[in-house]
Short mmCIF file of C-alpha atoms in Angstrom, two decimals:
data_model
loop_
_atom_site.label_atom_id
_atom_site.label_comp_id
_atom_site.label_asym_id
_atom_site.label_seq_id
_atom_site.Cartn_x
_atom_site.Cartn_y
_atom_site.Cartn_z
CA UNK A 1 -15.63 6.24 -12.35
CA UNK A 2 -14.56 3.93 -9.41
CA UNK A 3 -14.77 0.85 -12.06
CA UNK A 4 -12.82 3.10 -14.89
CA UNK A 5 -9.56 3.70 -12.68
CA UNK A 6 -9.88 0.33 -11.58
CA UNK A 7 -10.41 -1.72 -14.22
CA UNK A 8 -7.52 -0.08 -16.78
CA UNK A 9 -4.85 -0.09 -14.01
CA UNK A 10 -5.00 3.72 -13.45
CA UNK A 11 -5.48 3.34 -9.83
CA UNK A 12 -3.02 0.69 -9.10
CA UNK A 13 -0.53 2.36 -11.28
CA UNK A 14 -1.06 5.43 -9.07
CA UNK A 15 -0.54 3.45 -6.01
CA UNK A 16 2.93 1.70 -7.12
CA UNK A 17 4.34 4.83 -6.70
CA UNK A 18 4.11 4.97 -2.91
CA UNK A 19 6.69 3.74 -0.57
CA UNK A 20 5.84 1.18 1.77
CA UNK A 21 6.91 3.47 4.19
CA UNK A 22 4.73 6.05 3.53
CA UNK A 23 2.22 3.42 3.05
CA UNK A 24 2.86 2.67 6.39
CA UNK A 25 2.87 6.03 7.77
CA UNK A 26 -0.48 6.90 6.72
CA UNK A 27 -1.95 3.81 8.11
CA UNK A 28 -0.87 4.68 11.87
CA UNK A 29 -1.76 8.15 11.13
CA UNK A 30 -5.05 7.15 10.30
CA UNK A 31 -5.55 4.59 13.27
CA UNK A 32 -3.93 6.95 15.46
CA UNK A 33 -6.94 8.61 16.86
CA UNK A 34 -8.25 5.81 17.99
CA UNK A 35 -5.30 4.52 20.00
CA UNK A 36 -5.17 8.35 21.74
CA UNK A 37 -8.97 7.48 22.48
CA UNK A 38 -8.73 4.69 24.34
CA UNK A 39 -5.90 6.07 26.57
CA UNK A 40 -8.54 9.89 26.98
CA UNK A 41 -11.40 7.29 28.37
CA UNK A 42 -9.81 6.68 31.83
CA UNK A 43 -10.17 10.12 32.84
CA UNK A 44 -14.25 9.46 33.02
CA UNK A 45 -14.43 5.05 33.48
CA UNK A 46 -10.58 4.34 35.06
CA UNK A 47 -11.96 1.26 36.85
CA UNK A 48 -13.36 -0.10 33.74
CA UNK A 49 -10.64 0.94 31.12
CA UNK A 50 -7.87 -0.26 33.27
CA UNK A 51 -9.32 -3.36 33.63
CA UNK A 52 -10.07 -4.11 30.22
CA UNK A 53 -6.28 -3.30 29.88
CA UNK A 54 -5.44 -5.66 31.96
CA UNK A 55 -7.12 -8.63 30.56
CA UNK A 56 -6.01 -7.60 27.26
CA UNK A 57 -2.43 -7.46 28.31
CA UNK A 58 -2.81 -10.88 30.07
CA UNK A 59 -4.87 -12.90 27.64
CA UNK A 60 -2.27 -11.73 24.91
CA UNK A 61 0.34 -13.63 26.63
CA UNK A 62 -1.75 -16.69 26.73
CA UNK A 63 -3.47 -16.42 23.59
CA UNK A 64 -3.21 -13.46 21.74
CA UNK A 65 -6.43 -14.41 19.52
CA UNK A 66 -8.57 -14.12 21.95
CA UNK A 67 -7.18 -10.79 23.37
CA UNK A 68 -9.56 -8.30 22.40
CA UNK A 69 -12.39 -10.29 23.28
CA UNK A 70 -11.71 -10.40 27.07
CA UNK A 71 -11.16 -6.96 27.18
CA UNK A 72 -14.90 -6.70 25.72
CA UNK A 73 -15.98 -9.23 28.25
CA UNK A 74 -14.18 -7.51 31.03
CA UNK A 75 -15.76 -4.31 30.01
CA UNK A 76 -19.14 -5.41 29.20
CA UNK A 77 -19.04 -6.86 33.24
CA UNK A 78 -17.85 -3.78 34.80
CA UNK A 79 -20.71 -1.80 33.10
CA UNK A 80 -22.81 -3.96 34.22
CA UNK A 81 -21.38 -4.16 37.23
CA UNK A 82 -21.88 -0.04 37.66
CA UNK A 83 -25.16 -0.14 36.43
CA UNK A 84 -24.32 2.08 33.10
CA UNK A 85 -25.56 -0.44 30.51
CA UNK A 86 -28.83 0.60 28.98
CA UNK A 87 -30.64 -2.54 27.30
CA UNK A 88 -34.53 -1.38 28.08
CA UNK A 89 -34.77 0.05 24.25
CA UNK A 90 -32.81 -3.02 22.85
CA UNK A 91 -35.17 -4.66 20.39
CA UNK A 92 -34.49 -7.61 17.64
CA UNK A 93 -36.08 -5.99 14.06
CA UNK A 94 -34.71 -6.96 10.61
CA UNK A 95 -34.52 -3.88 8.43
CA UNK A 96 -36.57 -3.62 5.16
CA UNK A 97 -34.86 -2.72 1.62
CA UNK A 98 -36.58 0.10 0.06
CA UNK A 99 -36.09 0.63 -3.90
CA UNK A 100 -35.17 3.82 -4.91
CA UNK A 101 -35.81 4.54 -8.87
CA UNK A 102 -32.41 6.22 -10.52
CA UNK A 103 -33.13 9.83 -11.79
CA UNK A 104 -30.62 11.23 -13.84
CA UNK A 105 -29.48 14.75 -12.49
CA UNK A 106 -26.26 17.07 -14.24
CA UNK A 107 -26.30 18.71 -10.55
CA UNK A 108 -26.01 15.51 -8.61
CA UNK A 109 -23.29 14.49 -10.81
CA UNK A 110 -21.10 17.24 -10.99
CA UNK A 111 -22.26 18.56 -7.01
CA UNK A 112 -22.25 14.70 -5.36
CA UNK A 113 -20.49 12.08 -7.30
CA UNK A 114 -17.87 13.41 -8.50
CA UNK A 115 -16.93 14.65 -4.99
CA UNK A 116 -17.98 11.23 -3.82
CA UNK A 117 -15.63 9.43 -6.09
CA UNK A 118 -12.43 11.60 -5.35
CA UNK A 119 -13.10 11.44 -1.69
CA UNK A 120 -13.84 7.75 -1.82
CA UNK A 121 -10.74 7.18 -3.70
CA UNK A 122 -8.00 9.21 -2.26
CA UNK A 123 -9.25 8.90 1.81
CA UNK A 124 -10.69 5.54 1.48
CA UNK A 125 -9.30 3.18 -1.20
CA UNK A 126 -6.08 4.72 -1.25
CA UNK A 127 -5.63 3.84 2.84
CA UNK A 128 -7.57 0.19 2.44
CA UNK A 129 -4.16 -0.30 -0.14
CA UNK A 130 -1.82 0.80 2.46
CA UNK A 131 -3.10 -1.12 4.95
CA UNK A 132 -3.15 -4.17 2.46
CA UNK A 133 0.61 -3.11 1.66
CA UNK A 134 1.88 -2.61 5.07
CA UNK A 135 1.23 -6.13 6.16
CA UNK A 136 3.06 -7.42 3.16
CA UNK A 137 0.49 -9.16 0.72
CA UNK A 138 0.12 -8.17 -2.51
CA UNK A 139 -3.27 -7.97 -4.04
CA UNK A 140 -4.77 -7.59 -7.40
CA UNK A 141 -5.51 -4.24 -6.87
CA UNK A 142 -6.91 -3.39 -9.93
CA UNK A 143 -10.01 -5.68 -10.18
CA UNK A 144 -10.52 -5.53 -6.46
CA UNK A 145 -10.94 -1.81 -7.42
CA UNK A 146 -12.91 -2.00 -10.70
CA UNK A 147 -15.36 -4.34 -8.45
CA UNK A 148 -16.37 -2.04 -5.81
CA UNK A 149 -17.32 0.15 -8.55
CA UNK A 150 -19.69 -2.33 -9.98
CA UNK A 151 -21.19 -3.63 -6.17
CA UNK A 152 -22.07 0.28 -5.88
CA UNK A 153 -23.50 0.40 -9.05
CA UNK A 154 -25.93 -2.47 -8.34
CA UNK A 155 -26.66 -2.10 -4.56
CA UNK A 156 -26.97 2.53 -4.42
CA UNK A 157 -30.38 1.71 -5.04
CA UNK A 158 -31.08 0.37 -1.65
CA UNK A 159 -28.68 2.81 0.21
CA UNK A 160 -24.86 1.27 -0.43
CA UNK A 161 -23.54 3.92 -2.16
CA UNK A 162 -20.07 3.98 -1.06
CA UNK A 163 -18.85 0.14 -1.00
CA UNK A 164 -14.88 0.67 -0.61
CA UNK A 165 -11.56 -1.19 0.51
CA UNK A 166 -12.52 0.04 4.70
CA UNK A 167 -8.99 0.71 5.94
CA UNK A 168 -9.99 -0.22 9.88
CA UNK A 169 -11.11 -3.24 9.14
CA UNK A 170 -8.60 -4.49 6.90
CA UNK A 171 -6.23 -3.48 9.46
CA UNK A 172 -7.63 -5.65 11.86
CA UNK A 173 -8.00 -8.40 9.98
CA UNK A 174 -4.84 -8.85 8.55
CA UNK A 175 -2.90 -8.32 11.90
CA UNK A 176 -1.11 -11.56 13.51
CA UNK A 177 -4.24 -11.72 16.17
CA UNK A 178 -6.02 -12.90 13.54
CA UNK A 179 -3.69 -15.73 12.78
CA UNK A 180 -0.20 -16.42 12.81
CA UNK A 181 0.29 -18.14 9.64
CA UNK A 182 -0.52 -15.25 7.51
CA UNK A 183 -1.80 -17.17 4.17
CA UNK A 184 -5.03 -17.97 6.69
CA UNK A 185 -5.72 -14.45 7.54
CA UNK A 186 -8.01 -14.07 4.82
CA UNK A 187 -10.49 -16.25 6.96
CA UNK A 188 -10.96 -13.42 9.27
CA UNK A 189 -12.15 -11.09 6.21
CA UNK A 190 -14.77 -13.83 5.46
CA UNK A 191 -15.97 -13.79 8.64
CA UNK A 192 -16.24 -10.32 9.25
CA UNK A 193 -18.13 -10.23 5.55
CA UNK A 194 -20.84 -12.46 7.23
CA UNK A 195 -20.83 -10.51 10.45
CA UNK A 196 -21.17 -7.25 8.17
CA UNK A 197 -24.05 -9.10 6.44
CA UNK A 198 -25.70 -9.91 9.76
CA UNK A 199 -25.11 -6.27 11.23
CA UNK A 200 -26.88 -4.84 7.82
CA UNK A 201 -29.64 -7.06 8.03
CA UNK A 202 -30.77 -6.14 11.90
CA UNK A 203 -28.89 -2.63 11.50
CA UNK A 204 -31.50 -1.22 14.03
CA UNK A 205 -30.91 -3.47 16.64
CA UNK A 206 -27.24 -3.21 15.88
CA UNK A 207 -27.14 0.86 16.84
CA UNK A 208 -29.31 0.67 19.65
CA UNK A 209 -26.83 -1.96 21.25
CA UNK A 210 -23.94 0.40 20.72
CA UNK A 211 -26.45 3.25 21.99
CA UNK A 212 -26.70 0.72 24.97
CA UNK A 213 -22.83 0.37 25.93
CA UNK A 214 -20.62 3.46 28.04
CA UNK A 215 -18.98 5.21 24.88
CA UNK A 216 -15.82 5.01 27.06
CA UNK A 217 -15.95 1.29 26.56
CA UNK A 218 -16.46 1.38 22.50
CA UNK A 219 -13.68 3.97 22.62
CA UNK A 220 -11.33 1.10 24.52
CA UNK A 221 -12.25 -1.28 22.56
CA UNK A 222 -11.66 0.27 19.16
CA UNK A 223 -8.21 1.32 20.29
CA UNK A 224 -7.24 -1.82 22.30
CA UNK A 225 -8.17 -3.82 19.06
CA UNK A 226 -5.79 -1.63 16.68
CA UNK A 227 -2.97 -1.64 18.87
CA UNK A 228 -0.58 -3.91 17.31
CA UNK A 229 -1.69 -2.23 14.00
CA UNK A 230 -0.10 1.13 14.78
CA UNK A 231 3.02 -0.53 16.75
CA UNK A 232 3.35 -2.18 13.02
CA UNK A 233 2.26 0.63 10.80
CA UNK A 234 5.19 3.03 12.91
CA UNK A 235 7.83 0.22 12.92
CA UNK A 236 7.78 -0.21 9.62
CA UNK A 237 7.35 3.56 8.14
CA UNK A 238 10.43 4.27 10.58
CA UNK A 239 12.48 1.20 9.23
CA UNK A 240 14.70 3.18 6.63
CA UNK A 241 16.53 6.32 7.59
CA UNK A 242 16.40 8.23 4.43
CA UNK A 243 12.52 7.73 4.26
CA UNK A 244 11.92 8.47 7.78
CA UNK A 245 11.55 12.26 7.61
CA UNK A 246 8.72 11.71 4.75
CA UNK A 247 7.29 9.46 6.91
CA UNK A 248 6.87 10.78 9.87
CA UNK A 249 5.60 14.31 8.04
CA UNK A 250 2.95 11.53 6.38
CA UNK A 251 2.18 10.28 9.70
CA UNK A 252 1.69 13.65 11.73
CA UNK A 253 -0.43 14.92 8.75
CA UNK A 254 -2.67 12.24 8.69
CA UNK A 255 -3.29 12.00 12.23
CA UNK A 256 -4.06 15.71 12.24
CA UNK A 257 -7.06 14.86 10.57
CA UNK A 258 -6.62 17.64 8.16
CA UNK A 259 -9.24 18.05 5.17
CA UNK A 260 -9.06 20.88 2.59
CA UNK A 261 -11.98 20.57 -0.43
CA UNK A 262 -13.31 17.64 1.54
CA UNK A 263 -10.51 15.07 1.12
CA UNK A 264 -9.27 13.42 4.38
CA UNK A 265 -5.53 14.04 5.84
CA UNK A 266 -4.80 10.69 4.61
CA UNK A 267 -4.39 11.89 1.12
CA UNK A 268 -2.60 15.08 2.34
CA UNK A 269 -0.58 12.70 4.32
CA UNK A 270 0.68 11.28 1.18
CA UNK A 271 0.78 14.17 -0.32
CA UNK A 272 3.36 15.96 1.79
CA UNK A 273 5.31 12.99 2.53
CA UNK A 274 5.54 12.33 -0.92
CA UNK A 275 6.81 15.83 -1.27
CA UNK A 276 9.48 15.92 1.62
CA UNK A 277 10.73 12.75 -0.27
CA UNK A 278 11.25 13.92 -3.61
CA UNK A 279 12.90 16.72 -2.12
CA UNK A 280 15.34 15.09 0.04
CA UNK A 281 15.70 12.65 -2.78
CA UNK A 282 16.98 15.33 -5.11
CA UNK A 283 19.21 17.20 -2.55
CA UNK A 284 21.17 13.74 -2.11
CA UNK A 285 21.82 13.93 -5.55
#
């Protein structure tokens, strides 16, 4: 289904139809969460949050790049520092792939996939899009689409079953920290692809290390890193004043984190800020 709507244009066509604004909106309504948790972290670690603050704030006068990893550095020393680190249970193991033979079921079909697909579609792929619009760039959205479709068909098997445009990630990697010259951006994808790669292969090791650090500091981190995404996302869904009502409804309904028949509030973001503007467009006339 994901290749279908991707490969005949249905998808993209779907897409073209949203403002950037909205777009926008829906982005820092999606990230938003995580900029809230980074702030809601002090009131348990406010030596080690502030700090990490700091050196973010500091080192992104100097050189913005390398912003986000002091604050990790900062952080990773303070909870050392108070003794809150847990590394006893960290252990280097490679994971094994285990086949899993296909058997066809009418139940699984109608009962997971489908589901699967719509969800994947409208709270997933939809916001990996907006992200890719808000920063400007303008992808081939349609094969980028139909391809997922086919990775998933090759690697559910071994547990992938939901390879999709990841909306976080995009957003960090197409942000100016990653470079300033924005035809070289794509370098930080690639590298974040290999660093995927390397977190599947020793995925074990990987979750005890998170396991290992404060959550206050992963909850820091994530928002410190996304920052400049949702100062971006808001400037530019605010930009024009006779979108900015749709927008902001997009933006407050997505961060809500609404879900009605198991779709995410980013669809329902778009949804009723699509709404308010077709009604405000039709008033005007």
């Amino acid at each position: 289904l994901i290749s279908v709507v991707g490969f005949t244009g249905l998808f993209e066509r779907v897409m073209a139809y949203v403002p950037m604004s909205l777009a926008a909106a829906m982005l820092a309504g999606i990230l938003l969460r995580f900029g809230i948790g980074a702030f809601t972290a002090i009131n348990t670690q406010p030596t080690m949050i502030l700090a990490m603050f700091c050196a973010y704030l500091l080192m992104r006068r100097r050189q913005p790049r390398y912003s986000v990893l002091a604050a990790l550095i900062v952080g990773v020393m303070i909870a050392r520092w108070q003794g809150i680190l847990h590394f006893q249970h960290l252990e280097l193991t490679m994971v094994r792939p285990v086949w899993v033979w296909p058997q066809f079921s009418l139940h699984s079909v109608i009962g997971v996939a489908i589901p699967l697909f719509i969800v994947t579609m409208a709270s997933q792929n939809m916001a990996g899009v907006a992200a890719i619009k808000s920063f400007g760039y303008h992808a081939p959205i349609s094969p980028v689409i139909g391809w997922t479709g086919i990775a998933n068909l090759f690697f559910a098997p071994f547990g992938a079953f939901s390879i999709n445009l990841a909306a976080i990630t995009a957003a960090i990697c197409l942000g100016q920290e990653a470079h300033p010259d924005k035809n070289k951006r794509y370098m930080s994808s690639v590298f974040a692809g290999g660093f995927y790669l390397l977190m599947g292969i020793f995925a074990t090791t990987m979750a005890a290390l998170f396991a290992a650090f404060p959550q206050e500091l992963v909850l820091a981190l994530a928002g410190i890193a996304l920052l400049g995404t949702i100062g971006n996302g808001l400037a530019t869904a605010l930009q024009h004043e006779n979108e900015r009502e749709a927008a902001l409804i997009t933006f407050l309904v997505t961060a809500s984190g609404l879900s009605i028949w198991g779709i995410g509030s980013a669809f329902w973001g778009l949804v009723a800020g699509g709404f308010v503007l077709l009604l405000s467009r039709r008033q005007t006339k």
